[in-house]
XYZ file of C-alpha atoms in Angstrom:
745
model
C 83.709 -54.330 -46.714
C 84.824 -52.700 -49.941
C 80.581 -53.490 -50.702
C 79.612 -51.252 -47.561
C 82.057 -48.018 -48.763
C 79.733 -48.383 -52.619
C 76.591 -48.358 -50.499
C 78.024 -45.056 -48.489
C 78.665 -43.712 -51.266
C 75.624 -44.362 -53.824
C 73.208 -43.782 -50.919
C 69.832 -45.040 -50.855
C 65.672 -46.052 -49.160
C 64.517 -42.281 -47.736
C 60.904 -40.910 -47.658
C 59.568 -37.728 -47.121
C 57.969 -36.015 -44.435
C 56.644 -32.771 -46.356
C 53.413 -34.300 -46.726
C 51.006 -30.785 -47.262
C 51.988 -30.458 -50.609
C 50.374 -34.406 -51.477
C 47.069 -34.205 -53.577
C 44.276 -35.557 -51.408
C 43.234 -38.518 -53.605
C 44.352 -40.549 -55.863
C 45.505 -39.179 -58.931
C 47.100 -41.467 -61.872
C 50.223 -40.421 -63.462
C 51.527 -43.859 -64.977
C 53.020 -41.302 -68.135
C 53.551 -37.955 -66.686
C 57.782 -38.527 -65.579
C 59.135 -37.264 -62.442
C 62.730 -36.119 -61.766
C 64.206 -37.971 -58.222
C 67.121 -38.054 -56.952
C 70.785 -37.316 -53.130
C 71.021 -34.434 -53.078
C 72.980 -34.913 -50.393
C 73.740 -37.559 -47.286
C 73.121 -37.461 -44.607
C 74.722 -40.454 -42.213
C 74.809 -43.864 -41.918
C 71.774 -46.570 -41.657
C 72.980 -49.866 -39.831
C 71.617 -53.168 -40.874
C 71.535 -55.495 -38.164
C 71.131 -58.404 -37.919
C 69.325 -61.448 -36.184
C 72.895 -62.458 -33.500
C 73.442 -59.124 -33.835
C 75.945 -58.189 -36.134
C 75.788 -55.398 -38.083
C 75.231 -57.090 -42.055
C 76.464 -54.161 -43.689
C 76.339 -50.371 -43.378
C 74.774 -47.589 -45.651
C 75.320 -43.622 -46.544
C 72.389 -43.000 -46.700
C 71.369 -39.708 -48.865
C 68.368 -36.771 -49.097
C 65.416 -38.218 -51.856
C 63.705 -36.377 -53.891
C 60.483 -36.584 -56.133
C 61.011 -32.838 -57.742
C 62.557 -31.353 -55.045
C 60.157 -32.499 -51.840
C 61.250 -35.389 -49.903
C 60.762 -39.789 -50.489
C 61.742 -42.768 -49.042
C 63.893 -45.840 -50.422
C 60.757 -48.891 -50.290
C 62.763 -51.089 -52.536
C 66.139 -52.917 -50.510
C 67.136 -55.168 -53.186
C 67.854 -51.994 -55.550
C 71.430 -49.259 -56.289
C 69.150 -45.496 -56.010
C 70.303 -43.871 -59.386
C 69.000 -39.915 -60.461
C 66.442 -40.017 -63.861
C 62.928 -39.640 -63.909
C 60.286 -42.159 -63.133
C 56.685 -42.465 -63.742
C 54.239 -42.499 -61.197
C 51.408 -44.982 -59.369
C 49.392 -44.611 -56.142
C 50.829 -46.460 -53.374
C 47.077 -49.029 -53.753
C 48.451 -50.846 -56.034
C 51.435 -52.655 -54.934
C 49.918 -52.076 -51.128
C 47.014 -52.793 -48.899
C 44.888 -49.959 -47.399
C 46.533 -51.244 -44.388
C 50.003 -51.265 -45.636
C 49.774 -47.559 -46.687
C 48.239 -46.510 -43.246
C 50.623 -48.274 -41.148
C 53.724 -46.519 -43.017
C 51.739 -43.337 -42.649
C 51.241 -43.170 -39.405
C 54.624 -43.870 -38.111
C 55.629 -40.886 -40.440
C 53.555 -39.379 -39.579
C 54.548 -39.968 -35.266
C 58.243 -39.138 -36.115
C 57.206 -35.319 -37.693
C 55.438 -34.916 -34.377
C 58.529 -35.992 -32.349
C 60.511 -34.154 -34.517
C 58.220 -31.066 -33.074
C 58.432 -32.062 -30.239
C 61.878 -32.210 -29.548
C 63.786 -29.506 -31.388
C 67.831 -31.109 -30.139
C 66.877 -32.917 -32.958
C 68.546 -32.267 -36.685
C 66.861 -31.667 -40.615
C 69.439 -34.884 -40.571
C 68.960 -36.818 -37.655
C 65.084 -36.168 -38.459
C 64.725 -37.682 -42.240
C 66.874 -40.625 -41.247
C 64.733 -41.604 -38.296
C 61.728 -41.167 -41.321
C 63.261 -43.275 -43.144
C 64.252 -46.008 -40.612
C 60.089 -46.048 -39.483
C 59.809 -46.413 -43.253
C 62.162 -49.548 -43.673
C 60.841 -51.451 -40.350
C 56.950 -51.592 -40.897
C 57.810 -52.477 -44.834
C 60.177 -55.111 -43.282
C 57.163 -56.561 -41.528
C 54.905 -56.439 -44.779
C 57.405 -57.383 -47.588
C 59.468 -59.980 -45.378
C 62.332 -58.292 -46.534
C 63.893 -59.477 -42.881
C 65.688 -56.248 -42.525
C 63.418 -55.623 -39.300
C 66.410 -54.341 -37.674
C 67.306 -50.909 -39.454
C 68.396 -48.729 -37.227
C 70.679 -45.329 -37.922
C 74.192 -45.250 -36.367
C 74.389 -44.819 -32.868
C 76.583 -42.493 -33.925
C 74.750 -40.158 -35.193
C 71.734 -40.855 -33.716
C 71.513 -42.188 -30.341
C 70.382 -45.654 -29.122
C 67.634 -43.638 -26.072
C 66.082 -41.955 -28.870
C 65.653 -44.288 -31.846
C 64.201 -46.754 -28.993
C 62.047 -43.525 -27.831
C 61.584 -43.066 -31.399
C 60.386 -47.096 -32.451
C 58.324 -47.424 -29.984
C 56.784 -44.632 -30.260
C 55.945 -45.126 -33.323
C 53.762 -48.542 -33.301
C 52.162 -47.340 -30.063
C 50.595 -44.511 -32.221
C 49.585 -46.762 -35.957
C 47.938 -49.185 -33.315
C 46.043 -45.916 -31.290
C 45.764 -43.492 -34.320
C 44.002 -46.794 -36.690
C 41.125 -44.597 -38.326
C 41.917 -40.943 -37.021
C 43.884 -40.422 -40.367
C 43.130 -40.079 -43.710
C 47.076 -41.775 -45.355
C 47.731 -42.310 -48.721
C 50.585 -41.760 -51.058
C 52.932 -42.572 -53.256
C 54.976 -45.596 -54.697
C 57.620 -43.557 -58.162
C 59.667 -47.235 -60.391
C 61.995 -46.625 -63.291
C 65.493 -46.989 -63.974
C 67.207 -47.722 -60.373
C 65.023 -47.962 -56.917
C 62.044 -47.375 -56.064
C 60.730 -44.081 -54.109
C 57.584 -43.438 -51.976
C 55.721 -40.524 -51.290
C 53.571 -41.049 -48.323
C 51.079 -38.416 -46.297
C 48.827 -39.079 -42.663
C 45.476 -36.284 -42.489
C 44.162 -36.112 -39.199
C 40.177 -36.928 -40.482
C 38.663 -37.327 -36.696
C 37.104 -33.805 -34.813
C 35.582 -33.483 -31.826
C 31.697 -33.461 -31.549
C 29.196 -31.691 -28.664
C 26.073 -30.771 -27.657
C 25.278 -26.958 -25.627
C 21.886 -27.461 -23.768
C 19.702 -24.026 -22.974
C 16.579 -23.327 -22.156
C 13.915 -22.350 -24.756
C 12.101 -20.069 -21.349
C 14.485 -19.135 -18.959
C 11.435 -17.208 -17.265
C 9.771 -20.706 -16.267
C 13.036 -21.782 -15.230
C 15.448 -19.505 -13.636
C 15.245 -20.400 -10.718
C 12.767 -23.315 -9.771
C 14.605 -26.602 -9.184
C 11.558 -28.879 -10.817
C 13.609 -27.595 -13.724
C 17.482 -29.545 -14.924
C 19.825 -28.913 -17.899
C 22.277 -31.408 -16.767
C 21.624 -35.024 -17.648
C 20.204 -34.922 -20.538
C 21.816 -38.057 -22.953
C 22.143 -38.000 -26.989
C 23.589 -40.007 -29.354
C 26.048 -39.576 -32.398
C 25.097 -41.126 -34.928
C 26.722 -42.107 -38.398
C 23.286 -41.364 -40.585
C 20.236 -39.498 -40.202
C 18.032 -42.590 -39.764
C 19.862 -42.145 -36.659
C 20.721 -46.635 -37.039
C 23.954 -46.290 -36.675
C 25.411 -44.991 -33.194
C 28.514 -44.192 -32.624
C 29.099 -42.552 -28.940
C 26.782 -40.766 -26.313
C 26.811 -37.101 -25.309
C 25.769 -36.765 -21.487
C 24.843 -33.320 -20.328
C 26.661 -31.377 -16.574
C 24.586 -28.703 -14.565
C 25.860 -25.595 -16.913
C 24.378 -27.831 -19.736
C 27.480 -29.195 -21.739
C 28.024 -32.625 -23.215
C 31.509 -34.314 -22.596
C 32.937 -33.916 -25.703
C 33.550 -37.610 -28.602
C 35.898 -38.183 -30.906
C 34.056 -38.855 -34.963
C 35.484 -39.350 -38.624
C 35.888 -34.892 -40.041
C 31.989 -34.932 -42.083
C 28.279 -34.655 -41.127
C 27.502 -36.500 -38.110
C 23.586 -36.536 -36.784
C 22.652 -36.168 -33.147
C 19.346 -36.836 -31.108
C 18.597 -36.650 -27.777
C 17.648 -39.655 -26.330
C 16.541 -38.562 -22.699
C 15.472 -35.395 -21.765
C 16.350 -33.196 -18.504
C 14.328 -33.495 -15.836
C 11.921 -30.264 -16.391
C 11.268 -31.222 -19.949
C 10.544 -32.289 -23.070
C 12.089 -34.592 -25.337
C 13.851 -32.892 -28.059
C 12.890 -35.878 -31.416
C 15.103 -33.848 -33.775
C 17.832 -35.230 -36.204
C 20.446 -32.621 -35.633
C 23.356 -32.948 -38.261
C 26.645 -30.805 -37.107
C 29.740 -30.565 -39.375
C 32.864 -31.355 -38.021
C 36.132 -30.354 -38.873
C 39.173 -32.591 -38.308
C 41.110 -31.390 -35.452
C 38.506 -29.220 -34.189
C 35.529 -29.146 -32.205
C 32.134 -29.173 -32.945
C 30.178 -27.634 -31.651
C 25.680 -28.470 -32.134
C 23.389 -25.527 -29.679
C 20.474 -27.386 -28.895
C 17.670 -25.847 -26.144
C 14.945 -27.637 -24.854
C 10.892 -26.718 -24.192
C 9.908 -26.909 -20.245
C 6.573 -28.298 -19.844
C 4.361 -27.291 -18.089
C 0.586 -27.063 -18.194
C -2.232 -24.095 -19.770
C -4.057 -22.612 -16.586
C -6.741 -23.893 -16.739
C -7.953 -23.714 -13.557
C -11.551 -22.974 -13.257
C -13.166 -22.104 -10.310
C -17.350 -21.554 -11.033
C -19.502 -19.187 -8.243
C -23.824 -20.734 -7.356
C -25.002 -19.664 -4.678
C -24.189 -21.975 -1.626
C -27.859 -22.724 -0.894
C -29.818 -23.695 -4.242
C -26.225 -24.658 -6.253
C -26.887 -22.873 -8.892
C -24.858 -19.968 -10.588
C -27.815 -17.442 -9.096
C -27.321 -14.840 -6.874
C -30.649 -14.390 -3.920
C -31.994 -11.008 -3.548
C -29.557 -8.219 -4.001
C -26.015 -9.744 -4.081
C -23.998 -10.706 -6.438
C -22.001 -13.774 -7.590
C -19.744 -11.382 -9.336
C -16.682 -10.142 -8.198
C -15.419 -12.148 -5.458
C -12.274 -12.751 -5.147
C -9.373 -15.518 -5.100
C -5.168 -15.027 -4.655
C -3.760 -17.407 -5.675
C 0.011 -18.709 -5.086
C 2.354 -20.540 -6.865
C 5.827 -21.940 -5.165
C 8.169 -23.523 -7.262
C 8.980 -27.162 -5.582
C 6.168 -30.009 -5.046
C 4.418 -29.251 -1.361
C 1.873 -29.769 0.804
C -0.205 -27.558 2.947
C 1.666 -28.565 5.232
C 5.378 -27.737 4.394
C 4.810 -24.309 1.496
C 7.189 -21.914 1.914
C 6.107 -19.057 3.659
C 6.901 -16.535 0.582
C 6.089 -17.810 -2.846
C 7.209 -18.148 -6.007
C 4.982 -15.652 -7.479
C 0.698 -14.518 -6.375
C -1.952 -13.516 -8.329
C -5.076 -12.047 -7.718
C -8.244 -12.830 -9.708
C -12.305 -11.933 -9.890
C -15.038 -13.357 -10.392
C -17.488 -12.856 -13.707
C -19.976 -12.989 -15.340
C -19.754 -15.481 -18.834
C -22.922 -17.161 -21.059
C -21.509 -20.127 -22.629
C -22.147 -21.054 -25.903
C -25.478 -22.310 -24.470
C -26.567 -19.013 -23.592
C -26.722 -20.216 -20.023
C -24.890 -16.835 -17.143
C -21.419 -18.550 -15.590
C -19.498 -16.729 -12.622
C -16.422 -17.581 -12.815
C -12.218 -16.564 -12.286
C -9.615 -17.836 -13.740
C -6.106 -17.428 -14.313
C -5.805 -14.888 -16.842
C -5.832 -11.115 -17.602
C -9.243 -10.701 -18.219
C -10.309 -11.905 -14.099
C -6.842 -10.140 -12.716
C -7.188 -7.933 -10.061
C -3.486 -7.540 -9.412
C -0.040 -9.289 -8.539
C 2.594 -10.583 -11.145
C 2.554 -11.307 -14.306
C 1.877 -14.825 -16.025
C 3.837 -17.032 -17.313
C 4.057 -17.840 -20.789
C 4.861 -20.452 -23.117
C 3.517 -20.589 -26.981
C 2.000 -16.635 -26.221
C -0.548 -18.532 -23.324
C -0.052 -18.124 -20.096
C 0.909 -21.767 -18.486
C 2.478 -22.990 -15.097
C 5.699 -24.297 -14.774
C 5.904 -27.643 -13.140
C 5.458 -26.568 -8.672
C 2.758 -26.300 -6.019
C -0.727 -24.063 -6.962
C -2.179 -22.786 -3.807
C -6.060 -21.469 -4.598
C -8.445 -19.726 -2.035
C -10.852 -16.944 -1.975
C -10.030 -14.131 -0.247
C -12.748 -11.563 -0.885
C -17.023 -13.219 -0.623
C -18.723 -11.020 -3.853
C -21.341 -8.620 -2.328
C -24.853 -10.561 0.159
C -22.014 -13.449 0.475
C -19.850 -14.646 3.454
C -16.788 -14.857 2.645
C -16.469 -17.638 6.164
C -18.362 -21.024 5.270
C -16.893 -21.070 1.781
C -16.379 -24.157 -0.193
C -15.131 -25.464 -3.629
C -16.062 -28.577 -4.994
C -14.957 -30.341 -8.222
C -17.567 -32.195 -10.280
C -20.135 -34.172 -8.192
C -17.169 -35.158 -6.333
C -18.952 -35.428 -2.588
C -15.507 -33.960 -1.257
C -15.956 -29.999 0.813
C -12.777 -27.749 0.606
C -12.734 -25.491 2.789
C -10.535 -22.796 3.021
C -7.561 -23.405 0.840
C -6.765 -25.329 -2.611
C -4.099 -27.045 -2.866
C -2.787 -28.539 -6.397
C 0.567 -29.978 -8.064
C 1.743 -29.913 -11.797
C 4.073 -32.626 -12.092
C 5.563 -34.540 -15.170
C 3.721 -36.878 -17.122
C 5.005 -38.174 -19.699
C 6.076 -35.552 -22.385
C 3.527 -33.554 -20.866
C 2.484 -31.449 -17.633
C -0.690 -32.619 -15.325
C -2.674 -30.761 -12.281
C -3.434 -33.196 -10.395
C -6.908 -32.678 -9.349
C -9.648 -31.595 -11.675
C -9.541 -28.652 -13.506
C -13.195 -26.937 -12.668
C -14.424 -25.931 -9.555
C -17.411 -24.816 -7.838
C -17.220 -22.476 -5.691
C -20.203 -22.416 -3.056
C -20.770 -19.173 -0.354
C -23.876 -18.649 2.164
C -26.092 -15.295 0.981
C -25.725 -12.982 4.282
C -29.558 -12.956 6.038
C -30.350 -10.677 7.999
C -34.794 -10.591 9.705
C -36.864 -7.956 10.254
C -38.724 -6.854 13.737
C -41.952 -4.218 14.043
C -43.299 -2.727 17.636
C -46.838 -0.945 16.126
C -47.008 1.499 18.462
C -50.902 3.443 18.754
C -49.866 6.554 16.072
C -51.151 9.425 18.627
C -49.955 8.752 22.208
C -47.176 6.883 20.335
C -46.919 4.157 23.059
C -46.226 0.787 22.190
C -49.821 0.209 25.054
C -52.827 0.145 22.435
C -56.231 2.429 22.942
C -59.155 1.279 24.999
C -60.386 -1.325 24.498
C -58.782 -1.404 21.610
C -55.483 -3.801 20.997
C -52.396 -3.739 19.034
C -52.241 -7.765 18.703
C -52.601 -9.633 15.504
C -51.867 -6.486 12.720
C -50.859 -8.704 9.876
C -47.870 -7.523 7.484
C -46.675 -9.205 4.475
C -43.147 -8.546 3.978
C -42.562 -8.504 -0.314
C -39.312 -8.660 -1.832
C -38.280 -6.102 -4.056
C -35.771 -7.701 -5.712
C -34.975 -8.556 -9.649
C -33.392 -11.672 -8.806
C -35.367 -14.777 -6.519
C -34.923 -15.040 -2.700
C -35.014 -18.890 -0.981
C -37.434 -18.252 2.465
C -37.652 -20.977 4.151
C -37.774 -23.901 1.425
C -39.184 -21.679 -1.727
C -38.267 -19.656 -3.908
C -40.757 -15.937 -4.353
C -39.763 -14.361 -7.079
C -39.549 -9.769 -6.454
C -42.906 -8.684 -5.378
C -44.208 -12.079 -3.998
C -45.024 -12.123 -0.171
C -42.217 -14.106 0.827
C -44.114 -13.909 4.977
C -46.696 -12.830 6.378
C -46.045 -11.714 10.807
C -48.860 -10.983 13.392
C -47.432 -8.913 16.304
C -48.136 -9.810 19.147
C -50.275 -9.078 22.675
C -47.059 -6.268 23.000
C -47.272 -5.924 19.317
C -44.036 -6.723 18.467
C -43.595 -8.607 14.983
C -40.268 -10.710 14.246
C -39.034 -13.060 12.217
C -35.694 -15.188 12.627
C -32.420 -13.858 12.661
C -31.403 -15.844 8.890
C -35.002 -15.947 7.336
C -33.766 -12.437 4.497
C -30.918 -13.428 2.212
C -29.675 -9.852 1.641
C -31.576 -6.996 -0.927
C -34.647 -4.756 -0.442
C -38.335 -5.581 0.838
C -40.999 -3.798 1.682
C -43.611 -4.143 4.863
C -47.199 -4.383 4.211
C -49.929 -4.136 6.923
C -52.055 -6.404 5.517
C -54.285 -6.430 8.650
C -54.577 -3.740 11.218
C -55.330 -4.260 15.226
C -58.937 -4.786 16.451
C -60.403 -0.880 17.127
C -57.398 1.003 14.812
C -59.668 2.090 12.737
C -60.162 4.193 14.556
C -57.189 5.790 14.268
C -58.046 6.249 10.281
C -61.066 8.149 11.527
C -59.992 10.223 13.096
C -56.404 11.296 10.712
C -59.775 11.472 8.170
C -61.319 14.356 10.373
C -58.246 15.472 11.331
C -57.163 16.373 7.632
C -61.147 16.733 6.372
C -61.328 13.590 4.345
C -64.317 11.347 3.975
C -63.616 7.591 4.229
C -65.092 5.375 2.363
C -66.417 1.456 3.260
C -66.714 -0.181 0.333
C -68.789 -3.266 1.804
C -69.901 -4.245 -1.715
C -68.276 -7.935 -0.469
C -67.595 -7.715 3.569
C -71.491 -6.923 3.444
C -74.870 -8.159 4.356
C -73.932 -10.683 7.079
C -70.338 -12.356 4.852
C -67.865 -11.267 8.046
C -70.201 -12.546 11.027
C -71.491 -8.865 11.580
C -74.276 -7.011 9.221
C -71.542 -4.775 7.791
C -67.880 -4.830 8.235
C -67.468 -1.501 10.121
C -70.182 -2.553 12.728
C -67.182 -5.249 13.966
C -64.588 -2.510 13.695
C -66.054 0.173 15.562
C -66.368 2.546 13.030
C -68.142 4.710 11.326
C -67.853 5.880 7.525
C -68.795 8.999 4.910
C -69.895 7.378 2.835
C -71.065 3.058 2.811
C -70.887 0.914 -0.346
C -72.969 -1.680 -0.610
C -75.158 -4.074 -3.406
C -74.569 -8.026 -4.601
C -76.181 -9.865 -2.029
C -78.323 -6.531 -1.071
C -80.895 -8.207 -3.810
C -80.805 -11.803 -2.384
C -78.453 -12.392 -4.700
C -81.168 -12.084 -8.063
C -81.821 -8.911 -7.783
C -79.110 -6.397 -9.864
C -79.877 -4.161 -7.182
C -76.494 -1.546 -5.097
C -76.678 1.884 -2.855
C -75.188 4.045 -1.073
C -75.736 5.214 2.721
C -73.465 8.856 3.362
C -73.662 11.155 6.590
C -75.673 14.017 5.969
C -73.916 16.352 6.337
C -71.671 14.499 3.146
C -74.460 13.936 1.280
C -76.194 17.944 1.470
C -73.204 19.262 0.905
C -70.328 17.467 -1.638
C -72.311 15.009 -3.265
C -76.357 16.122 -4.331
C -74.546 18.642 -6.531
C -73.437 15.921 -8.769
C -76.067 14.858 -11.884
C -74.647 11.750 -13.070
C -73.255 10.583 -9.475
C -78.109 11.307 -8.540
C -78.185 10.035 -12.352
C -76.675 6.113 -12.559
C -79.087 3.722 -13.543
C -77.495 0.675 -11.467
C -79.629 3.185 -8.962
C -82.490 3.933 -11.106
C -84.693 2.250 -7.590
C -86.190 0.232 -8.733
C -89.545 -1.214 -6.778
C -89.461 -5.257 -7.366
C -85.414 -5.423 -6.365
C -86.678 -2.976 -3.520
C -89.037 -5.483 -2.900
C -85.926 -8.225 -2.915
C -83.916 -5.793 -1.383
C -85.985 -5.565 1.995
C -87.277 -9.412 2.224
C -83.784 -9.974 2.590
C -83.134 -7.650 5.288
C -86.190 -8.489 7.002
C -84.640 -12.659 6.464
C -80.989 -11.733 7.788
C -81.978 -9.820 10.567
C -84.483 -12.765 12.084
C -82.758 -15.794 11.215
C -78.969 -13.543 12.934
C -77.248 -13.699 9.155
C -74.747 -13.150 10.074
C -74.314 -15.461 12.918
C -73.749 -18.246 11.218
C -71.391 -16.864 8.446
C -69.245 -16.156 11.205
C -69.381 -19.543 13.333
C -69.264 -21.845 10.119
C -66.503 -19.883 8.668
C -64.362 -20.183 11.960
C -64.542 -24.289 11.196
C -63.823 -23.261 8.044
C -60.749 -21.080 9.053
C -60.112 -23.833 11.714
C -59.681 -26.252 8.924
C -58.283 -24.236 6.184
C -55.539 -23.679 9.409
C -54.841 -27.414 10.292
C -53.541 -28.078 6.453
C -51.661 -25.499 6.633
C -49.697 -26.642 9.307
C -49.767 -29.813 8.097
C -48.760 -28.748 4.208
C -46.006 -25.547 5.200
C -44.040 -26.026 2.382
C -46.632 -24.812 -0.260
C -48.967 -22.875 2.547
C -47.586 -19.703 3.338
C -50.776 -18.043 5.022
C -54.818 -18.261 5.833
C -56.510 -14.815 6.745
C -59.925 -13.726 6.834
C -62.498 -13.460 8.934
C -66.435 -14.824 8.814
C -66.448 -17.010 5.106
C -64.665 -14.733 3.800
C -61.641 -16.227 3.422
C -57.950 -17.125 1.325
C -55.612 -19.474 1.693
C -52.264 -17.681 0.340
C -49.579 -19.516 -1.352
C -45.113 -19.710 -1.814
C -46.043 -19.540 -5.085
C -48.578 -19.101 -8.038
C -47.823 -22.815 -8.852
C -48.377 -24.339 -5.887
C -50.993 -22.736 -6.569
C -52.408 -23.067 -9.694
C -51.999 -26.911 -9.286
C -53.584 -27.155 -6.383
C -56.824 -25.732 -7.895
C -55.852 -27.610 -10.739
C -56.722 -30.793 -8.234
C -59.550 -29.090 -6.704
C -61.577 -29.479 -9.924
C -62.390 -32.670 -10.809
C -62.863 -32.836 -7.101
C -66.282 -30.423 -7.315
C -64.430 -27.568 -5.287
C -64.580 -24.779 -7.366
C -62.926 -21.778 -6.144
C -61.895 -18.094 -6.233
C -58.678 -17.221 -7.087
C -57.244 -14.002 -7.412
C -57.066 -11.471 -10.871
C -53.616 -11.731 -11.683
C -51.935 -14.950 -9.908
C -53.088 -18.641 -8.416
C -51.558 -17.583 -5.880
C -54.619 -17.499 -3.859
C -57.022 -19.076 -3.480
C -59.775 -17.440 -1.569
C -63.568 -19.176 0.449
C -66.577 -18.324 -0.103
C -69.402 -19.747 -0.051
C -72.865 -18.762 0.907
C -74.268 -18.958 4.058
C -76.247 -22.314 3.739
C -73.347 -23.998 3.599
C -73.346 -27.007 5.894
C -70.903 -28.039 8.543
C -70.347 -31.276 6.683
C -69.353 -29.327 3.141
C -66.780 -27.732 5.324
C -65.709 -31.547 5.977
C -65.434 -32.146 3.054
C -64.175 -29.239 1.217
C -60.628 -29.743 3.848
C -61.127 -32.413 3.004
C -60.832 -32.625 -0.765
C -58.263 -30.117 -0.568
C -55.998 -31.822 2.044
C -55.986 -34.679 -1.310
C -55.842 -31.487 -4.156
C -52.282 -30.921 -2.142
C -51.168 -34.182 -1.183
C -51.037 -34.717 -5.145
C -48.996 -31.176 -5.757
C -47.157 -31.877 -2.405
C -45.861 -35.548 -4.947
C -46.322 -33.612 -9.538
C -44.340 -30.467 -7.339
C -41.740 -32.813 -5.627
C -41.954 -29.822 -2.763
C-alpha cells in the first residue's frame, strides 16, 4: 500500500496527443537538453494481472516536454522533473513499432474529437494506456492489461477505445507517415509520437475532345474507359485502376501522397486510345482529379465521285451535254444502318456538285466530294484538326440532279474494276478498325449517266405548191440529207465517235418525201441538215427560182460531163437547161488541153461579150489541133454510146460497193453517186485513210477528197471491164477486213 501511494504521489509515464508541432523529419539533437515535467494529476491507472488482481495503481500525471505532451515509455523507472536528451525514436524502435504506437494515438485523437463527453484528463489517460499496451506487446513489459480506473473512465468506453485502436492500426498501416522522439536522462524515459495522413485520392474526369462530333451521337460514349494508376513514370508498377461512368467520371482510388502516373489502358466506345502518361500530384487527405479528353475516331471525307458518260465510259461529254453540274445528295446518320432501316430524318445532309478538275497528268475529271469547294447547300461539315471529317455512323449518297444533256434515270455507280453496278442510293458505314475509323467499300466511284438522245424527221415539199406531193413527173423520193455535228465535243452515233463538222448520218426520203432517223440516234447537241442530193426533177425548182429573181444558173460539167454520170451531160438527166455550162478535160479525149463554155444567146450577147478577160483567156484560145481532137472524141462517144456504157458499168460498181457497206456498216457510212462517178463515205477519216492505205498494195489507185480521207471517190474510165470492177470490189473487201482488225472496230 505504501508503494501504491508512492506512485500516486510521483506519477508515471505519459505521451502527447499534440502532434502538429513536432517536426516531420528526423532531427538529431543529442547535445540539446529539453526540460521535462509533470505539472498536474490526471487520474488513476491500474495494472491488472492476468488472474484479474490489481498489481499496482498509479496516480498518473500529465507529462510534458518543453510544454508539449509526452508519454511514459519506461515503466520500470520513477518519473523525475529535469532536463533530458532527445533522440529520434528510430534509434530504439523499429518502424513498425513506431507506426503502431503513433496510429494508436491517432485513433484516440480522432475518438476524442468525436466524443465531446470526454474531458482532457480522460483523453490523456486513454492515450497513455494505448501507448503502454502497444509497447508492452513489443517490449515484454507484461503490462498489456493496463487501464484507467473505472472510476475515471467507464469500462465500456475503455474497451471500445482499446479495441478500436487495434482495428485502426491494422486498417491504416501505410496510410500515415509516422515518427517520434525519445527523451532520456535522469528519471523516466519519455516519448512523443506523431502520425500524419499520407494518402489522398486520385480520380479521372474524361471529356470528349470534339463535342461537335460526339454530342448526342450513340456511336460515341465516354463510359467504360479504363485507366491504370502507376507509382512510376515508366508505368511498370500499377497500384490501382479507374473506370469511367456515363458522365466520364471514375471511382476514387487511394494512393500515397505525392506524384502518381495515370495512363489510359482502354479507350471508351468510338474514341482513340490516349497513350500519354499523365502525372498527377496527390495531397494527403484530398482528392486530386485528372482532367483528360479523348479524340473521337473519324475518317476524312475522302469519297470521290467521278462523273463519266455511260456510253463512252470516259470523262468526255457528248455533243452539247455537260458532265459538270451534276448534283448529289449526301445523308449522314449517327448510327449503323442498312437501306432497310434508315431513320426518316438524317442527322446531317449535304448537296454537292461535280466540277471540272485536272489531275497531275493533265487529265480532265468531273468530280465531287464532301468539301466546301463542291458544296451547293446543306449543313455544316464535321471538322477535326481543321479538316472535314465523317464521324462513325452511316453515309448515303444519291445523284439527285443530272447535268445538262444527261438523264437521271438509269444512272449507276461503280467502284474501280468492280462489275457491280449500284443503282439509286449508295450506302456505306463508317466503323472502328483499331485506332482508325474506316469506310466500308471503296472510296472512289465512277457515276455513269445516259446522254439524252433524239432523232430527226424531215418532210420534203414542193416549193411552189407547198404540198407533200411532187409535180408532174418529178418525185420527192431519194432526196439525201447529211446530218452534220456542230458540237465541239464528239458524239457517239451507231457505235462510232464523230467530231465537229463530220457527217454522222445520211438519210434519204421515201416515196412520201419523208426522211427520218431512229428516235434515239443523236446525242444531246447541235446538228445541221444539209441536202446532198435533190430528188429527181427538182433541179427544175432551182431553174424557176433563178428565172424569178434574174439569177444566172451555171452548171459545172467539167467532171460530170462527157458521159461519166450516164448521160452526155448531167443536166440532161435533171431536165434542166442552165444559162451557162462549162466543160473540159474529157472533152479533149483526156490528152489535148481544151475546155469550153456554152451560154444561152441572151446571156452571151448581153452579159459576157464585153468581158475582155473572159474572151482573152488562153485556155479558150481555140487551138486547131485540140479542137480536132475534141470533135473526134465527141463523135466516138456518140457513135458508141459511151454514156450508156458508163451508166451500165456504174450500176455494177455501185451495187458492189453497196454490198460492202452492208457487210461493214461499222466502217462505211454511205455509198452515193451515179454512173462512173461514185463515192464511199466512211464514219471517220481514220477509217477512210486506213482503207485507202490497204488498197494501194493491192494495186488499186484511189482518189480521196482534198481536205481529208473520210471519202474515197471511184471515177474509173469508161473502158474498165466488168472483171476489173469485180477485182476492185474483191480487193476492197480485203482492205476493209484489214481495217476492221487494225482499228478494232
